[in-house]
Amino acid sequence: MRRGAAVWKYQRNDQGDITRQTDPDGNVTEYSYDKRGQLLAVWYPDHSCQRLIWNDLGQLVGEQLPNGGVRRYRYDDLGRQIAREDEHGALTQYQWDAVGRLLKVVLPDGATRALSYNPYGKITAERDELGRVTRYEYADGLHLISRRINPDGSQLKYRYDNTRLLLTEIENESGERYQLAYHPNGLIQQETGFDGKRTAYVYDLNGHLQEKPSSATMTVS
């Protein structure tokens, strides 16, 4: 990915997984995987390592952090995550309905978050632990989010192209716009942030990201 003179470079294994990432300053992060393609370890530029533990069902059950802390995860018989214990021992629990939709999150202090859905399984409302409600609206017949209405009444608007229904623009609460342009094959060609800065993406022949260049000086008005 390229942004002006700054370039992020990626190396991949035969399965297409990223094994090495080099940032514009030359810092290297490396990744290793098991035979299933599950991420086993991440080595950071400071030589610290984060390790991941998977069960026989392919579920992430633990993480050993670079500082020695451990995170743990538990699942129900249907494979849905029902608990997460962080490195400090704080427990977050998850409750699901019969069709696999997340209904409630119980935070470590006992406060809860709740979600509501439409008949198509799309989230229509999200209530946080303070009782504030965020609502979501969808484009008619497309089930693509068209508007997010925040608890204070401010809004985010989402727009899509008419052919492939790919997200092309998000307009934030201040009227600033985040935009995406695509190659004919659907891969992202260019990203323009809310601040007007552009990021271009470079891919190999298999469609894998090779470079992510960025330019803090390239802006649009």
PDB file of C-alpha atoms in Angstrom:
ATOM      1  CA  MET A   1       0.000   0.000   0.000  1.00  0.00           C
ATOM      2  CA  ARG A   2       1.504   3.338  -1.064  1.00  0.00           C
ATOM      3  CA  ARG A   3       0.870   6.805   0.291  1.00  0.00           C
ATOM      4  CA  GLY A   4       3.277   9.182  -1.416  1.00  0.00           C
ATOM      5  CA  ALA A   5       6.828   8.136  -0.534  1.00  0.00           C
ATOM      6  CA  ALA A   6       5.716   6.002   2.423  1.00  0.00           C
ATOM      7  CA  VAL A   7       5.267   2.316   1.600  1.00  0.00           C
ATOM      8  CA  TRP A   8       4.099  -0.700   3.610  1.00  0.00           C
ATOM      9  CA  LYS A   9       5.356  -3.989   2.124  1.00  0.00           C
ATOM     10  CA  TYR A  10       3.970  -7.507   2.629  1.00  0.00           C
ATOM     11  CA  GLN A  11       5.287 -11.030   2.064  1.00  0.00           C
ATOM     12  CA  ARG A  12       2.977 -14.062   1.948  1.00  0.00           C
ATOM     13  CA  ASN A  13       3.162 -17.843   2.133  1.00  0.00           C
ATOM     14  CA  ASP A  14       1.784 -20.210  -0.503  1.00  0.00           C
ATOM     15  CA  GLN A  15      -1.671 -19.965   1.092  1.00  0.00           C
ATOM     16  CA  GLY A  16      -1.707 -16.187   0.750  1.00  0.00           C
ATOM     17  CA  ASP A  17      -1.257 -15.453   4.460  1.00  0.00           C
ATOM     18  CA  ILE A  18       0.892 -12.467   5.370  1.00  0.00           C
ATOM     19  CA  THR A  19       4.149 -13.704   6.909  1.00  0.00           C
ATOM     20  CA  ARG A  20       6.124 -10.474   6.986  1.00  0.00           C
ATOM     21  CA  GLN A  21       5.129  -6.818   7.098  1.00  0.00           C
ATOM     22  CA  THR A  22       7.578  -3.955   6.733  1.00  0.00           C
ATOM     23  CA  ASP A  23       6.446  -0.442   7.581  1.00  0.00           C
ATOM     24  CA  PRO A  24       7.821   2.769   6.005  1.00  0.00           C
ATOM     25  CA  ASP A  25      10.479   3.035   8.734  1.00  0.00           C
ATOM     26  CA  GLY A  26      11.797  -0.470   8.041  1.00  0.00           C
ATOM     27  CA  ASN A  27      10.246  -2.029  11.145  1.00  0.00           C
ATOM     28  CA  VAL A  28       9.385  -5.686  10.567  1.00  0.00           C
ATOM     29  CA  THR A  29       6.475  -7.672  12.013  1.00  0.00           C
ATOM     30  CA  GLU A  30       6.400 -11.431  11.320  1.00  0.00           C
ATOM     31  CA  TYR A  31       3.526 -13.930  11.468  1.00  0.00           C
ATOM     32  CA  SER A  32       3.457 -17.738  11.715  1.00  0.00           C
ATOM     33  CA  TYR A  33       0.541 -20.122  11.092  1.00  0.00           C
ATOM     34  CA  ASP A  34      -0.419 -23.743  11.695  1.00  0.00           C
ATOM     35  CA  LYS A  35      -1.403 -26.230   8.991  1.00  0.00           C
ATOM     36  CA  ARG A  36      -4.983 -24.970   9.108  1.00  0.00           C
ATOM     37  CA  GLY A  37      -3.864 -21.452   8.372  1.00  0.00           C
ATOM     38  CA  GLN A  38      -4.625 -20.271  11.897  1.00  0.00           C
ATOM     39  CA  LEU A  39      -2.377 -17.545  13.234  1.00  0.00           C
ATOM     40  CA  LEU A  40      -0.050 -18.935  15.912  1.00  0.00           C
ATOM     41  CA  ALA A  41       2.328 -16.109  16.716  1.00  0.00           C
ATOM     42  CA  VAL A  42       3.149 -12.500  15.936  1.00  0.00           C
ATOM     43  CA  TRP A  43       6.682 -11.189  16.394  1.00  0.00           C
ATOM     44  CA  TYR A  44       6.767  -7.417  16.730  1.00  0.00           C
ATOM     45  CA  PRO A  45       9.612  -5.058  15.781  1.00  0.00           C
ATOM     46  CA  ASP A  46      10.735  -4.849  19.433  1.00  0.00           C
ATOM     47  CA  HIS A  47      11.197  -8.682  19.373  1.00  0.00           C
ATOM     48  CA  SER A  48       8.239  -9.259  21.677  1.00  0.00           C
ATOM     49  CA  CYS A  49       5.844 -12.062  20.767  1.00  0.00           C
ATOM     50  CA  GLN A  50       2.098 -12.623  20.987  1.00  0.00           C
ATOM     51  CA  ARG A  51       0.929 -16.247  20.828  1.00  0.00           C
ATOM     52  CA  LEU A  52      -2.522 -17.616  20.026  1.00  0.00           C
ATOM     53  CA  ILE A  53      -4.017 -20.938  21.178  1.00  0.00           C
ATOM     54  CA  TRP A  54      -6.721 -22.794  19.231  1.00  0.00           C
ATOM     55  CA  ASN A  55      -8.777 -25.868  20.102  1.00  0.00           C
ATOM     56  CA  ASP A  56      -9.501 -28.802  17.789  1.00  0.00           C
ATOM     57  CA  LEU A  57     -12.639 -27.051  16.520  1.00  0.00           C
ATOM     58  CA  GLY A  58     -10.629 -24.107  15.271  1.00  0.00           C
ATOM     59  CA  GLN A  59     -11.798 -21.770  18.024  1.00  0.00           C
ATOM     60  CA  LEU A  60      -9.465 -19.262  19.605  1.00  0.00           C
ATOM     61  CA  VAL A  61      -9.323 -20.200  23.297  1.00  0.00           C
ATOM     62  CA  GLY A  62      -6.356 -18.195  24.516  1.00  0.00           C
ATOM     63  CA  GLU A  63      -3.823 -15.483  23.812  1.00  0.00           C
ATOM     64  CA  GLN A  64      -0.484 -14.965  25.506  1.00  0.00           C
ATOM     65  CA  LEU A  65       0.373 -11.284  25.254  1.00  0.00           C
ATOM     66  CA  PRO A  66       3.877  -9.856  24.891  1.00  0.00           C
ATOM     67  CA  ASN A  67       3.763  -8.637  28.506  1.00  0.00           C
ATOM     68  CA  GLY A  68       2.966 -12.147  29.769  1.00  0.00           C
ATOM     69  CA  GLY A  69      -0.737 -11.530  30.303  1.00  0.00           C
ATOM     70  CA  VAL A  70      -3.239 -14.162  29.181  1.00  0.00           C
ATOM     71  CA  ARG A  71      -6.687 -13.773  27.608  1.00  0.00           C
ATOM     72  CA  ARG A  72      -9.158 -16.671  27.587  1.00  0.00           C
ATOM     73  CA  TYR A  73     -12.271 -17.385  25.518  1.00  0.00           C
ATOM     74  CA  ARG A  74     -15.151 -19.849  26.004  1.00  0.00           C
ATOM     75  CA  TYR A  75     -17.825 -21.085  23.583  1.00  0.00           C
ATOM     76  CA  ASP A  76     -21.152 -22.900  23.759  1.00  0.00           C
ATOM     77  CA  ASP A  77     -21.967 -26.169  21.970  1.00  0.00           C
ATOM     78  CA  LEU A  78     -22.955 -24.223  18.852  1.00  0.00           C
ATOM     79  CA  GLY A  79     -19.557 -22.565  18.652  1.00  0.00           C
ATOM     80  CA  ARG A  80     -20.717 -19.139  19.802  1.00  0.00           C
ATOM     81  CA  GLN A  81     -18.441 -17.207  22.112  1.00  0.00           C
ATOM     82  CA  ILE A  82     -20.082 -16.902  25.522  1.00  0.00           C
ATOM     83  CA  ALA A  83     -17.255 -15.502  27.648  1.00  0.00           C
ATOM     84  CA  ARG A  84     -14.054 -13.526  27.365  1.00  0.00           C
ATOM     85  CA  GLU A  85     -11.632 -13.097  30.244  1.00  0.00           C
ATOM     86  CA  ASP A  86      -9.023 -10.410  29.734  1.00  0.00           C
ATOM     87  CA  GLU A  87      -5.471 -10.324  31.020  1.00  0.00           C
ATOM     88  CA  HIS A  88      -6.652  -8.683  34.264  1.00  0.00           C
ATOM     89  CA  GLY A  89      -9.265 -11.346  35.011  1.00  0.00           C
ATOM     90  CA  ALA A  90     -12.246  -9.185  34.008  1.00  0.00           C
ATOM     91  CA  LEU A  91     -15.031 -11.336  32.539  1.00  0.00           C
ATOM     92  CA  THR A  92     -17.339 -10.285  29.689  1.00  0.00           C
ATOM     93  CA  GLN A  93     -20.269 -12.586  28.833  1.00  0.00           C
ATOM     94  CA  TYR A  94     -22.328 -12.894  25.647  1.00  0.00           C
ATOM     95  CA  GLN A  95     -25.943 -14.063  25.245  1.00  0.00           C
ATOM     96  CA  TRP A  96     -27.413 -15.279  21.941  1.00  0.00           C
ATOM     97  CA  ASP A  97     -30.880 -16.048  20.592  1.00  0.00           C
ATOM     98  CA  ALA A  98     -31.996 -19.318  18.976  1.00  0.00           C
ATOM     99  CA  VAL A  99     -30.920 -18.245  15.490  1.00  0.00           C
ATOM    100  CA  GLY A 100     -27.438 -17.146  16.498  1.00  0.00           C
ATOM    101  CA  ARG A 101     -27.910 -13.410  16.924  1.00  0.00           C
ATOM    102  CA  LEU A 102     -26.080 -11.645  19.727  1.00  0.00           C
ATOM    103  CA  LEU A 103     -28.705 -10.201  22.083  1.00  0.00           C
ATOM    104  CA  LYS A 104     -26.851  -9.009  25.144  1.00  0.00           C
ATOM    105  CA  VAL A 105     -23.340  -8.334  26.389  1.00  0.00           C
ATOM    106  CA  VAL A 106     -22.760  -8.397  30.142  1.00  0.00           C
ATOM    107  CA  LEU A 107     -19.719  -6.331  31.049  1.00  0.00           C
ATOM    108  CA  PRO A 108     -17.354  -7.125  33.943  1.00  0.00           C
ATOM    109  CA  ASP A 109     -19.102  -4.607  36.216  1.00  0.00           C
ATOM    110  CA  GLY A 110     -22.537  -6.110  35.513  1.00  0.00           C
ATOM    111  CA  ALA A 111     -23.670  -3.372  33.131  1.00  0.00           C
ATOM    112  CA  THR A 112     -25.258  -4.587  29.899  1.00  0.00           C
ATOM    113  CA  ARG A 113     -25.436  -3.749  26.216  1.00  0.00           C
ATOM    114  CA  ALA A 114     -28.371  -4.967  24.099  1.00  0.00           C
ATOM    115  CA  LEU A 115     -29.091  -5.303  20.380  1.00  0.00           C
ATOM    116  CA  SER A 116     -32.325  -5.440  18.346  1.00  0.00           C
ATOM    117  CA  TYR A 117     -32.754  -6.818  14.824  1.00  0.00           C
ATOM    118  CA  ASN A 118     -35.111  -6.612  11.853  1.00  0.00           C
ATOM    119  CA  PRO A 119     -36.637  -9.746  10.240  1.00  0.00           C
ATOM    120  CA  TYR A 120     -33.593 -10.028   7.970  1.00  0.00           C
ATOM    121  CA  GLY A 121     -31.165 -10.252  10.871  1.00  0.00           C
ATOM    122  CA  LYS A 122     -29.789  -6.731  10.519  1.00  0.00           C
ATOM    123  CA  ILE A 123     -29.149  -4.688  13.651  1.00  0.00           C
ATOM    124  CA  THR A 124     -31.705  -1.891  14.006  1.00  0.00           C
ATOM    125  CA  ALA A 125     -30.829  -0.611  17.477  1.00  0.00           C
ATOM    126  CA  GLU A 126     -27.973  -0.891  19.942  1.00  0.00           C
ATOM    127  CA  ARG A 127     -28.334   0.174  23.574  1.00  0.00           C
ATOM    128  CA  ASP A 128     -25.118   0.769  25.472  1.00  0.00           C
ATOM    129  CA  GLU A 129     -24.422   0.333  29.177  1.00  0.00           C
ATOM    130  CA  LEU A 130     -25.570   3.913  29.889  1.00  0.00           C
ATOM    131  CA  GLY A 131     -28.923   3.413  28.186  1.00  0.00           C
ATOM    132  CA  ARG A 132     -28.019   5.414  25.088  1.00  0.00           C
ATOM    133  CA  VAL A 133     -29.512   4.043  21.859  1.00  0.00           C
ATOM    134  CA  THR A 134     -27.913   4.060  18.409  1.00  0.00           C
ATOM    135  CA  ARG A 135     -30.247   3.223  15.512  1.00  0.00           C
ATOM    136  CA  TYR A 136     -29.534   1.854  12.045  1.00  0.00           C
ATOM    137  CA  GLU A 137     -31.499   2.218   8.811  1.00  0.00           C
ATOM    138  CA  TYR A 138     -31.059   0.219   5.607  1.00  0.00           C
ATOM    139  CA  ALA A 139     -31.544   0.906   1.897  1.00  0.00           C
ATOM    140  CA  ASP A 140     -34.871  -0.441   0.642  1.00  0.00           C
ATOM    141  CA  GLY A 141     -34.579  -3.981  -0.649  1.00  0.00           C
ATOM    142  CA  LEU A 142     -30.779  -4.069  -0.366  1.00  0.00           C
ATOM    143  CA  HIS A 143     -30.211  -4.675   3.356  1.00  0.00           C
ATOM    144  CA  LEU A 144     -27.227  -2.322   3.147  1.00  0.00           C
ATOM    145  CA  ILE A 145     -26.885   0.203   5.932  1.00  0.00           C
ATOM    146  CA  SER A 146     -27.836   3.674   4.711  1.00  0.00           C
ATOM    147  CA  ARG A 147     -27.845   5.678   7.919  1.00  0.00           C
ATOM    148  CA  ARG A 148     -26.643   5.470  11.511  1.00  0.00           C
ATOM    149  CA  ILE A 149     -28.466   7.729  13.951  1.00  0.00           C
ATOM    150  CA  ASN A 150     -26.448   8.429  17.080  1.00  0.00           C
ATOM    151  CA  PRO A 151     -27.981   8.912  20.541  1.00  0.00           C
ATOM    152  CA  ASP A 152     -27.588  12.700  20.207  1.00  0.00           C
ATOM    153  CA  GLY A 153     -29.445  12.731  16.869  1.00  0.00           C
ATOM    154  CA  SER A 154     -26.374  13.246  14.692  1.00  0.00           C
ATOM    155  CA  GLN A 155     -26.034  10.945  11.697  1.00  0.00           C
ATOM    156  CA  LEU A 156     -23.622   9.013   9.508  1.00  0.00           C
ATOM    157  CA  LYS A 157     -24.763   8.402   5.931  1.00  0.00           C
ATOM    158  CA  TYR A 158     -23.583   5.547   3.706  1.00  0.00           C
ATOM    159  CA  ARG A 159     -23.644   5.467  -0.104  1.00  0.00           C
ATOM    160  CA  TYR A 160     -22.989   2.665  -2.597  1.00  0.00           C
ATOM    161  CA  ASP A 161     -22.452   2.319  -6.332  1.00  0.00           C
ATOM    162  CA  ASN A 162     -25.463   1.211  -8.347  1.00  0.00           C
ATOM    163  CA  THR A 163     -23.790  -1.698 -10.128  1.00  0.00           C
ATOM    164  CA  ARG A 164     -21.874  -3.763  -7.580  1.00  0.00           C
ATOM    165  CA  LEU A 165     -23.373  -2.252  -4.419  1.00  0.00           C
ATOM    166  CA  LEU A 166     -19.897  -1.542  -3.056  1.00  0.00           C
ATOM    167  CA  LEU A 167     -19.515   1.097  -0.371  1.00  0.00           C
ATOM    168  CA  THR A 168     -18.278   4.294  -2.029  1.00  0.00           C
ATOM    169  CA  GLU A 169     -18.825   7.030   0.549  1.00  0.00           C
ATOM    170  CA  ILE A 170     -19.475   7.704   4.223  1.00  0.00           C
ATOM    171  CA  GLU A 171     -20.545  11.178   5.294  1.00  0.00           C
ATOM    172  CA  ASN A 172     -19.889  11.835   8.964  1.00  0.00           C
ATOM    173  CA  GLU A 173     -21.676  14.020  11.491  1.00  0.00           C
ATOM    174  CA  SER A 174     -19.677  17.075  10.393  1.00  0.00           C
ATOM    175  CA  GLY A 175     -20.389  16.631   6.696  1.00  0.00           C
ATOM    176  CA  GLU A 176     -16.871  15.329   5.983  1.00  0.00           C
ATOM    177  CA  ARG A 177     -16.614  12.479   3.513  1.00  0.00           C
ATOM    178  CA  TYR A 178     -14.667   9.219   3.451  1.00  0.00           C
ATOM    179  CA  GLN A 179     -14.523   7.760  -0.069  1.00  0.00           C
ATOM    180  CA  LEU A 180     -13.493   4.482  -1.694  1.00  0.00           C
ATOM    181  CA  ALA A 181     -12.659   3.837  -5.359  1.00  0.00           C
ATOM    182  CA  TYR A 182     -12.388   0.307  -6.759  1.00  0.00           C
ATOM    183  CA  HIS A 183     -10.675  -1.621  -9.527  1.00  0.00           C
ATOM    184  CA  PRO A 184     -13.006  -3.407 -11.987  1.00  0.00           C
ATOM    185  CA  ASN A 185     -12.430  -6.654 -10.033  1.00  0.00           C
ATOM    186  CA  GLY A 186     -13.788  -5.080  -6.852  1.00  0.00           C
ATOM    187  CA  LEU A 187     -10.481  -4.542  -5.037  1.00  0.00           C
ATOM    188  CA  ILE A 188      -9.973  -1.167  -3.393  1.00  0.00           C
ATOM    189  CA  GLN A 189      -7.915   1.121  -5.605  1.00  0.00           C
ATOM    190  CA  GLN A 190      -7.875   4.287  -3.541  1.00  0.00           C
ATOM    191  CA  GLU A 191      -9.113   5.436  -0.154  1.00  0.00           C
ATOM    192  CA  THR A 192      -9.729   9.081   0.723  1.00  0.00           C
ATOM    193  CA  GLY A 193     -10.042   9.763   4.441  1.00  0.00           C
ATOM    194  CA  PHE A 194     -12.273  12.250   6.220  1.00  0.00           C
ATOM    195  CA  ASP A 195      -9.178  14.473   6.403  1.00  0.00           C
ATOM    196  CA  GLY A 196      -8.764  14.399   2.610  1.00  0.00           C
ATOM    197  CA  LYS A 197      -5.633  12.234   2.687  1.00  0.00           C
ATOM    198  CA  ARG A 198      -5.453   9.556   0.021  1.00  0.00           C
ATOM    199  CA  THR A 199      -4.151   6.000   0.279  1.00  0.00           C
ATOM    200  CA  ALA A 200      -3.532   3.848  -2.809  1.00  0.00           C
ATOM    201  CA  TYR A 201      -3.363   0.037  -2.802  1.00  0.00           C
ATOM    202  CA  VAL A 202      -1.087  -2.190  -4.907  1.00  0.00           C
ATOM    203  CA  TYR A 203      -1.891  -5.894  -5.436  1.00  0.00           C
ATOM    204  CA  ASP A 204      -0.172  -8.910  -6.982  1.00  0.00           C
ATOM    205  CA  LEU A 205      -1.711 -10.992  -9.782  1.00  0.00           C
ATOM    206  CA  ASN A 206      -3.593 -13.094  -7.215  1.00  0.00           C
ATOM    207  CA  GLY A 207      -5.256 -10.044  -5.722  1.00  0.00           C
ATOM    208  CA  HIS A 208      -3.116 -10.046  -2.571  1.00  0.00           C
ATOM    209  CA  LEU A 209      -2.112  -6.695  -1.134  1.00  0.00           C
ATOM    210  CA  GLN A 210       1.582  -6.059  -1.803  1.00  0.00           C
ATOM    211  CA  GLU A 211       2.071  -2.437  -0.894  1.00  0.00           C
ATOM    212  CA  LYS A 212       0.092   0.182   0.964  1.00  0.00           C
ATOM    213  CA  PRO A 213       1.647   3.544   0.136  1.00  0.00           C
ATOM    214  CA  SER A 214       0.356   6.611   1.906  1.00  0.00           C
ATOM    215  CA  SER A 215       0.725  10.334   1.490  1.00  0.00           C
ATOM    216  CA  ALA A 216       0.099  12.835   4.226  1.00  0.00           C
ATOM    217  CA  THR A 217       0.601  15.610   1.683  1.00  0.00           C
ATOM    218  CA  MET A 218      -1.873  14.446  -0.956  1.00  0.00           C
ATOM    219  CA  THR A 219      -5.185  16.006  -0.030  1.00  0.00           C
ATOM    220  CA  VAL A 220      -8.433  16.739  -1.791  1.00  0.00           C
ATOM    221  CA  SER A 221     -10.896  19.530  -1.214  1.00  0.00           C
TER     222      SER A 221
END
